[in-house]
Short mmCIF file of C-alpha atoms in Angstrom, two decimals:
data_model
loop_
_atom_site.label_atom_id
_atom_site.label_comp_id
_atom_site.label_asym_id
_atom_site.label_seq_id
_atom_site.Cartn_x
_atom_site.Cartn_y
_atom_site.Cartn_z
CA MET A 8 -31.01 150.74 51.96
CA ILE A 9 -29.57 153.21 54.45
CA SER A 10 -26.74 151.72 56.48
CA LEU A 11 -27.64 151.51 60.18
CA GLU A 12 -23.99 152.11 60.97
CA ILE A 13 -24.07 155.41 59.07
CA ILE A 14 -27.25 156.49 60.89
CA LYS A 15 -25.73 155.53 64.25
CA SER A 16 -22.56 157.47 63.48
CA ASN A 17 -24.60 160.54 62.56
CA LEU A 18 -26.94 160.36 65.56
CA LEU A 19 -24.04 159.98 67.99
CA SER A 20 -22.17 163.05 66.76
CA PRO A 21 -21.90 165.91 69.31
CA VAL A 22 -23.69 168.26 66.89
CA VAL A 23 -26.82 166.10 66.65
CA LEU A 24 -26.82 165.04 70.30
CA SER A 25 -26.60 168.64 71.50
CA PHE A 26 -29.71 169.49 69.46
CA TYR A 27 -31.73 166.70 71.07
CA LEU A 28 -30.37 167.62 74.48
CA GLY A 29 -32.06 170.98 73.99
CA VAL A 30 -35.31 169.41 72.76
CA PHE A 31 -35.55 167.10 75.78
CA ALA A 32 -34.71 169.98 78.11
CA LYS A 33 -37.97 171.60 77.00
CA LEU A 34 -39.97 168.38 77.07
CA LEU A 35 -38.74 167.63 80.60
CA LYS A 36 -39.43 171.25 81.63
CA SER A 37 -35.86 171.99 82.58
CA ASP A 38 -35.04 175.61 83.38
CA LEU A 39 -32.11 175.53 80.94
CA LYS A 40 -32.07 178.80 79.03
CA PHE A 41 -29.48 181.00 77.33
CA PRO A 42 -29.68 184.80 77.22
CA ASP A 43 -30.92 186.13 73.88
CA SER A 44 -27.67 188.07 73.50
CA PHE A 45 -25.66 184.84 73.77
CA PHE A 46 -27.66 183.16 71.00
CA SER A 47 -27.46 186.27 68.86
CA GLY A 48 -23.68 186.37 69.30
CA LEU A 49 -23.35 182.68 68.39
CA SER A 50 -25.42 183.19 65.24
CA ALA A 51 -23.28 186.16 64.19
CA TYR A 52 -20.06 184.21 64.80
CA LEU A 53 -21.15 181.16 62.79
CA LEU A 54 -22.52 183.17 59.86
CA LEU A 55 -19.45 185.39 59.64
CA ALA A 56 -17.12 182.39 59.90
CA ILE A 57 -18.97 180.55 57.12
CA GLY A 58 -18.88 183.61 54.88
CA LEU A 59 -15.17 184.24 55.52
CA LYS A 60 -14.13 180.66 54.77
CA GLY A 61 -16.33 180.54 51.69
CA GLY A 62 -14.90 183.81 50.35
CA VAL A 63 -11.31 182.70 50.90
CA ALA A 64 -12.05 179.40 49.14
CA LEU A 65 -13.50 181.19 46.13
CA THR A 66 -10.20 183.07 45.63
CA THR A 67 -8.33 179.78 45.23
CA ILE A 68 -10.54 178.39 42.45
CA PRO A 69 -10.35 179.50 38.80
CA PHE A 70 -13.64 181.09 37.80
CA HIS A 71 -14.25 178.70 34.91
CA MET A 72 -14.39 175.84 37.44
CA LEU A 73 -17.19 177.61 39.30
CA ILE A 74 -19.50 178.11 36.32
CA SER A 75 -21.18 174.68 36.52
CA PRO A 76 -21.63 174.75 40.34
CA ILE A 77 -23.07 178.27 40.17
CA LEU A 78 -25.50 177.33 37.38
CA ALA A 79 -26.59 174.25 39.34
CA THR A 80 -27.13 176.40 42.45
CA ILE A 81 -29.19 178.99 40.57
CA THR A 82 -31.29 176.21 39.03
CA ILE A 83 -31.97 174.79 42.49
CA SER A 84 -32.86 178.23 43.86
CA LEU A 85 -35.53 178.66 41.18
CA CYS A 86 -36.93 175.14 40.88
CA ILE A 87 -37.38 174.25 44.56
CA PRO A 88 -39.43 177.30 45.64
CA SER A 89 -41.55 176.93 42.48
CA ALA A 90 -42.28 173.28 43.27
CA ALA A 91 -42.93 174.02 46.95
CA PHE A 92 -45.33 176.83 46.08
CA LEU A 93 -47.29 174.76 43.57
CA ILE A 94 -47.56 171.78 45.94
CA CYS A 95 -48.68 173.91 48.89
CA LYS A 96 -51.09 176.00 46.83
CA TYR A 97 -52.72 173.41 44.58
CA ILE A 98 -52.35 170.14 46.49
CA ALA A 99 -52.39 171.27 50.14
CA HIS A 100 -54.78 174.12 49.22
CA LEU A 101 -53.05 176.69 51.38
CA LYS A 102 -53.73 180.38 50.96
CA LYS A 103 -51.43 182.11 48.48
CA GLU A 104 -49.41 183.90 51.17
CA ASP A 105 -48.99 180.69 53.19
CA ALA A 106 -47.84 178.82 50.07
CA ALA A 107 -45.36 181.60 49.29
CA ALA A 108 -44.07 181.55 52.87
CA MET A 109 -43.49 177.79 52.66
CA ALA A 110 -41.76 178.26 49.29
CA ALA A 111 -39.45 180.89 50.80
CA HIS A 112 -38.42 178.55 53.63
CA TYR A 113 -37.84 175.49 51.48
CA GLY A 114 -36.25 177.48 48.67
CA SER A 115 -33.60 178.82 51.03
CA VAL A 116 -30.94 176.89 52.93
CA SER A 117 -30.22 175.89 56.51
CA ILE A 118 -26.67 176.90 57.41
CA VAL A 119 -26.66 174.49 60.36
CA THR A 120 -27.73 171.55 58.18
CA PHE A 121 -24.85 172.44 55.85
CA ILE A 122 -22.39 172.41 58.76
CA ALA A 123 -23.81 169.17 60.19
CA THR A 124 -23.41 167.51 56.78
CA LYS A 125 -19.83 168.73 56.57
CA VAL A 126 -19.12 167.19 60.00
CA PHE A 127 -20.82 163.95 58.91
CA LEU A 128 -18.68 163.74 55.77
CA GLU A 129 -15.49 164.46 57.71
CA ASN A 130 -16.36 161.61 60.08
CA ALA A 131 -16.80 159.41 56.99
CA GLY A 132 -13.32 160.40 55.80
CA LEU A 133 -14.54 162.68 53.03
CA LYS A 134 -13.70 166.34 52.48
CA ILE A 135 -15.71 168.89 50.55
CA ASP A 136 -14.15 171.64 48.46
CA GLU A 137 -14.33 174.85 50.48
CA TYR A 138 -15.87 176.74 47.57
CA MET A 139 -19.09 174.87 48.43
CA THR A 140 -19.35 177.24 51.37
CA GLY A 141 -19.60 180.07 48.87
CA LEU A 142 -22.55 178.30 47.24
CA VAL A 143 -24.37 178.40 50.58
CA ALA A 144 -24.29 182.18 50.43
CA LEU A 145 -25.44 182.05 46.81
CA LEU A 146 -28.35 179.76 47.66
CA GLU A 147 -29.47 181.63 50.78
CA LEU A 148 -30.97 184.70 49.16
CA PRO A 149 -32.35 183.88 45.65
CA GLY A 150 -34.80 181.23 46.89
CA ILE A 151 -36.35 183.68 49.35
CA ILE A 152 -36.49 186.49 46.81
CA PHE A 153 -38.01 184.28 44.12
CA ALA A 154 -40.68 182.94 46.48
CA LEU A 155 -41.60 186.47 47.50
CA LEU A 156 -41.77 187.46 43.84
CA LEU A 157 -44.30 184.66 43.34
CA ALA A 158 -46.38 186.14 46.11
CA GLN A 159 -45.92 189.67 44.78
CA ASN A 160 -47.18 188.76 41.32
CA LEU A 161 -50.08 186.76 42.63
CA PHE A 162 -51.81 189.00 45.08
CA GLU A 163 -50.23 192.42 45.37
CA ARG A 164 -51.91 193.59 42.17
CA LYS A 165 -55.19 193.23 44.03
CA ALA A 166 -53.97 194.83 47.23
CA PRO A 167 -50.95 197.03 46.53
CA SER A 168 -48.53 197.28 49.44
CA SER A 169 -47.38 200.59 50.82
CA VAL A 170 -43.86 199.16 50.90
CA SER A 171 -42.11 198.85 47.53
CA PHE A 172 -40.50 195.60 46.50
CA PHE A 173 -37.12 197.37 46.44
CA ASP A 174 -37.58 198.30 50.10
CA LYS A 175 -38.54 194.73 50.90
CA PHE A 176 -35.53 193.42 49.00
CA THR A 177 -33.11 195.72 50.80
CA GLY A 178 -34.76 194.83 54.11
CA ILE A 179 -34.10 191.15 53.45
CA PHE A 180 -30.61 191.68 52.06
CA LEU A 181 -29.61 193.83 55.03
CA SER A 182 -31.10 191.50 57.64
CA LYS A 183 -28.50 190.26 60.09
CA SER A 184 -28.10 186.69 58.85
CA ILE A 185 -27.83 187.48 55.15
CA TYR A 186 -25.73 190.60 55.69
CA LEU A 187 -23.18 188.70 57.79
CA LEU A 188 -23.05 185.81 55.34
CA TRP A 189 -22.51 187.97 52.26
CA GLY A 190 -20.32 190.43 54.17
CA GLY A 191 -18.06 187.64 55.39
CA LEU A 192 -17.91 186.26 51.86
CA LEU A 193 -16.78 189.63 50.55
CA ILE A 194 -14.13 190.03 53.28
CA GLY A 195 -12.81 186.54 52.51
CA ILE A 196 -12.58 187.34 48.80
CA LEU A 197 -10.79 190.65 49.41
CA THR A 198 -8.31 189.37 52.00
CA GLY A 199 -7.64 185.91 50.55
CA PRO A 200 -5.78 183.05 52.28
CA GLU A 201 -2.96 185.25 53.60
CA GLY A 202 -5.30 187.69 55.28
CA PHE A 203 -7.42 184.88 56.70
CA LYS A 204 -4.40 183.31 58.43
CA LYS A 205 -4.41 186.20 60.92
CA VAL A 206 -7.91 185.38 62.16
CA ALA A 207 -7.95 181.62 61.49
CA PRO A 208 -7.19 180.69 65.15
CA PHE A 209 -10.49 182.33 66.11
CA PHE A 210 -12.64 181.14 63.21
CA VAL A 211 -11.35 177.59 62.58
CA ASP A 212 -10.63 175.56 65.74
CA PRO A 213 -13.33 177.07 68.01
CA PHE A 214 -15.97 176.79 65.28
CA TYR A 215 -17.32 173.33 66.15
CA GLY A 216 -17.37 174.04 69.87
CA MET A 217 -19.48 177.13 69.20
CA LEU A 218 -21.68 175.03 66.94
CA VAL A 219 -22.48 172.62 69.79
CA PHE A 220 -23.78 175.51 71.90
CA PHE A 221 -25.77 176.83 68.94
CA MET A 222 -27.36 173.42 68.33
CA LEU A 223 -28.28 173.17 72.00
CA GLU A 224 -30.11 176.49 71.72
CA MET A 225 -31.79 175.38 68.47
CA GLY A 226 -33.03 172.30 70.33
CA LEU A 227 -34.54 174.53 73.00
CA VAL A 228 -36.30 176.60 70.31
CA ALA A 229 -37.60 173.48 68.52
CA GLY A 230 -38.82 172.08 71.84
CA GLU A 231 -40.90 175.21 72.40
CA HIS A 232 -42.75 174.57 69.12
CA ILE A 233 -43.50 170.87 69.67
CA GLU A 234 -47.09 171.71 70.61
CA ASP A 235 -47.55 173.43 67.25
CA LEU A 236 -47.47 170.01 65.59
CA LYS A 237 -51.14 169.73 66.52
CA LYS A 238 -51.92 172.72 64.29
CA ILE A 239 -50.25 171.28 61.20
CA LYS A 240 -52.35 169.56 58.58
CA GLY A 241 -51.50 165.93 57.87
CA PHE A 242 -50.42 166.69 54.31
CA LEU A 243 -48.03 169.41 55.48
CA ALA A 244 -46.39 166.99 57.89
CA MET A 245 -45.78 164.66 54.94
CA PHE A 246 -44.59 167.63 52.87
CA ALA A 247 -42.02 168.54 55.56
CA VAL A 248 -40.38 165.13 55.05
CA GLY A 249 -41.17 164.43 51.40
CA MET A 250 -40.07 167.81 50.03
CA PRO A 251 -36.51 167.50 51.38
CA ILE A 252 -36.15 164.03 49.86
CA LEU A 253 -37.47 165.28 46.50
CA SER A 254 -35.21 168.36 46.57
CA GLY A 255 -32.17 166.38 47.66
CA SER A 256 -32.68 163.81 44.90
CA PHE A 257 -33.01 166.55 42.28
CA ALA A 258 -29.82 168.18 43.60
CA ILE A 259 -27.90 164.91 43.27
CA PHE A 260 -29.04 164.68 39.64
CA LEU A 261 -27.82 168.24 38.97
CA ALA A 262 -24.59 167.62 40.88
CA LYS A 263 -23.80 164.62 38.69
CA ILE A 264 -24.33 166.72 35.55
CA ALA A 265 -22.20 169.55 36.98
CA GLY A 266 -19.34 167.16 37.74
CA PHE A 267 -19.39 167.40 41.54
CA SER A 268 -17.35 164.98 43.60
CA LEU A 269 -19.16 162.51 45.88
CA ALA A 270 -18.62 164.70 48.95
CA ASN A 271 -19.63 167.90 47.14
CA ALA A 272 -22.74 166.23 45.70
CA THR A 273 -23.80 164.98 49.14
CA ILE A 274 -23.52 168.38 50.77
CA PHE A 275 -25.19 170.02 47.78
CA ALA A 276 -28.11 167.61 48.23
CA ALA A 277 -28.30 168.46 51.93
CA MET A 278 -28.26 172.18 51.09
CA ALA A 279 -31.14 171.73 48.64
CA ALA A 280 -33.07 169.52 51.05
CA SER A 281 -32.74 171.89 53.99
CA SER A 282 -35.16 174.65 54.89
CA SER A 283 -34.34 178.01 56.37
CA TYR A 284 -35.43 178.91 59.90
CA ILE A 285 -33.24 181.99 60.39
CA ALA A 286 -33.22 184.19 57.28
CA ALA A 287 -36.55 183.09 55.78
CA PRO A 288 -38.74 183.70 58.87
CA ALA A 289 -37.37 187.23 59.16
CA ALA A 290 -38.03 187.90 55.47
CA VAL A 291 -41.53 186.43 55.60
CA ARG A 292 -42.45 188.47 58.68
CA ILE A 293 -41.49 191.61 56.75
CA THR A 294 -43.11 190.77 53.42
CA LEU A 295 -45.96 188.36 54.22
CA PRO A 296 -47.19 189.33 57.70
CA SER A 297 -50.51 187.50 57.17
CA ALA A 298 -48.79 184.13 56.57
CA ASN A 299 -49.42 181.57 59.32
CA PRO A 300 -46.17 180.88 61.27
CA SER A 301 -47.63 177.62 62.59
CA TYR A 302 -47.25 176.28 59.07
CA TYR A 303 -43.84 177.51 57.99
CA LEU A 304 -42.02 177.53 61.35
CA THR A 305 -43.32 174.17 62.53
CA SER A 306 -42.69 172.49 59.18
CA SER A 307 -39.18 173.92 58.86
CA LEU A 308 -37.88 173.81 62.42
CA VAL A 309 -39.83 171.07 64.18
CA ILE A 310 -40.08 168.50 61.36
CA THR A 311 -37.67 169.10 58.47
CA PHE A 312 -34.64 170.17 60.50
CA PRO A 313 -34.66 167.18 62.92
CA PHE A 314 -35.43 164.82 60.03
CA ASN A 315 -32.44 166.07 58.05
CA LEU A 316 -30.22 166.08 61.10
CA SER A 317 -31.09 162.50 62.07
CA LEU A 318 -31.99 160.56 58.92
CA GLY A 319 -31.82 162.94 55.97
CA ILE A 320 -28.06 163.47 55.87
CA PRO A 321 -27.26 159.72 55.87
CA LEU A 322 -30.02 159.20 53.29
CA TYR A 323 -28.61 161.81 50.90
CA TYR A 324 -25.15 160.29 51.33
CA MET A 325 -26.42 156.81 50.46
CA LEU A 326 -28.46 158.12 47.51
CA THR A 327 -25.40 159.95 46.21
CA LYS A 328 -23.25 156.83 46.53
CA TRP A 329 -25.92 154.85 44.66
CA TRP A 330 -26.22 157.49 41.92
CA TYR A 331 -22.43 157.74 41.60
CA GLN A 332 -22.19 153.91 41.71
CA VAL A 333 -19.61 154.04 44.52
#
């Protein structure tokens, strides 16, 4: 059973409360609004900071210690989009492109869910290994690419696209969110801990304050899509909650095999259970323009993200403790 105290602690964190502050601002028809440039700048800051810290952490870990985590991450990035596609295509009976779009979103990762889980664990007195940040970058891209490959193989033979898959791949890889994440990772690897010290005052202490503003904006965006819940099929609403639990449980199983610590396994589960609403929508718009955004955006942003933020993170923590017999 999930501890009510753990749920309360999570719900009362500034990160979670700022998200719901934004949601209620929309529901109450407040005129609260941030300029697009402000939100874009916040996104760039958070993604670059995550990449930098992940890259620096990777330089401090012997490569042989990263083999198991990397293999577990690659397994997740292949299994989850495959399962999501099959469920959406053959159980929910979505069109092929809609099923592929859902697979791309649930096969990728939510950076903000990762950060919120890290904050949750810190409040619980647990600390993750910083190399886990590097796994976020590793998980971000393959799930999207693999889901789009599923779509490519299924229906592009019937209707060849004028845009080559290489062009689509480079378009995704060079999109702002993925480029900043991987670029920051590379800078962190090349500069190492000593180089990072020079910019740490800007990327460490202010990070969580910036995150609160970002979550407030995400709440405003989610609030704008509340009405889209009416367009979602009942099964997809269940999928948007059930798929994260299934993915998170599978990740805990893999984490145990890979020898993750309790904290690392919990955040790995949250990574697997999360769905992308930044990188994946951009990639899907490029590659699958006929996919219905009411399905993938509403499922990912309006249902899965709040679920993970409120109940999912404590649930994955309790499941990990149970699996690890702690």
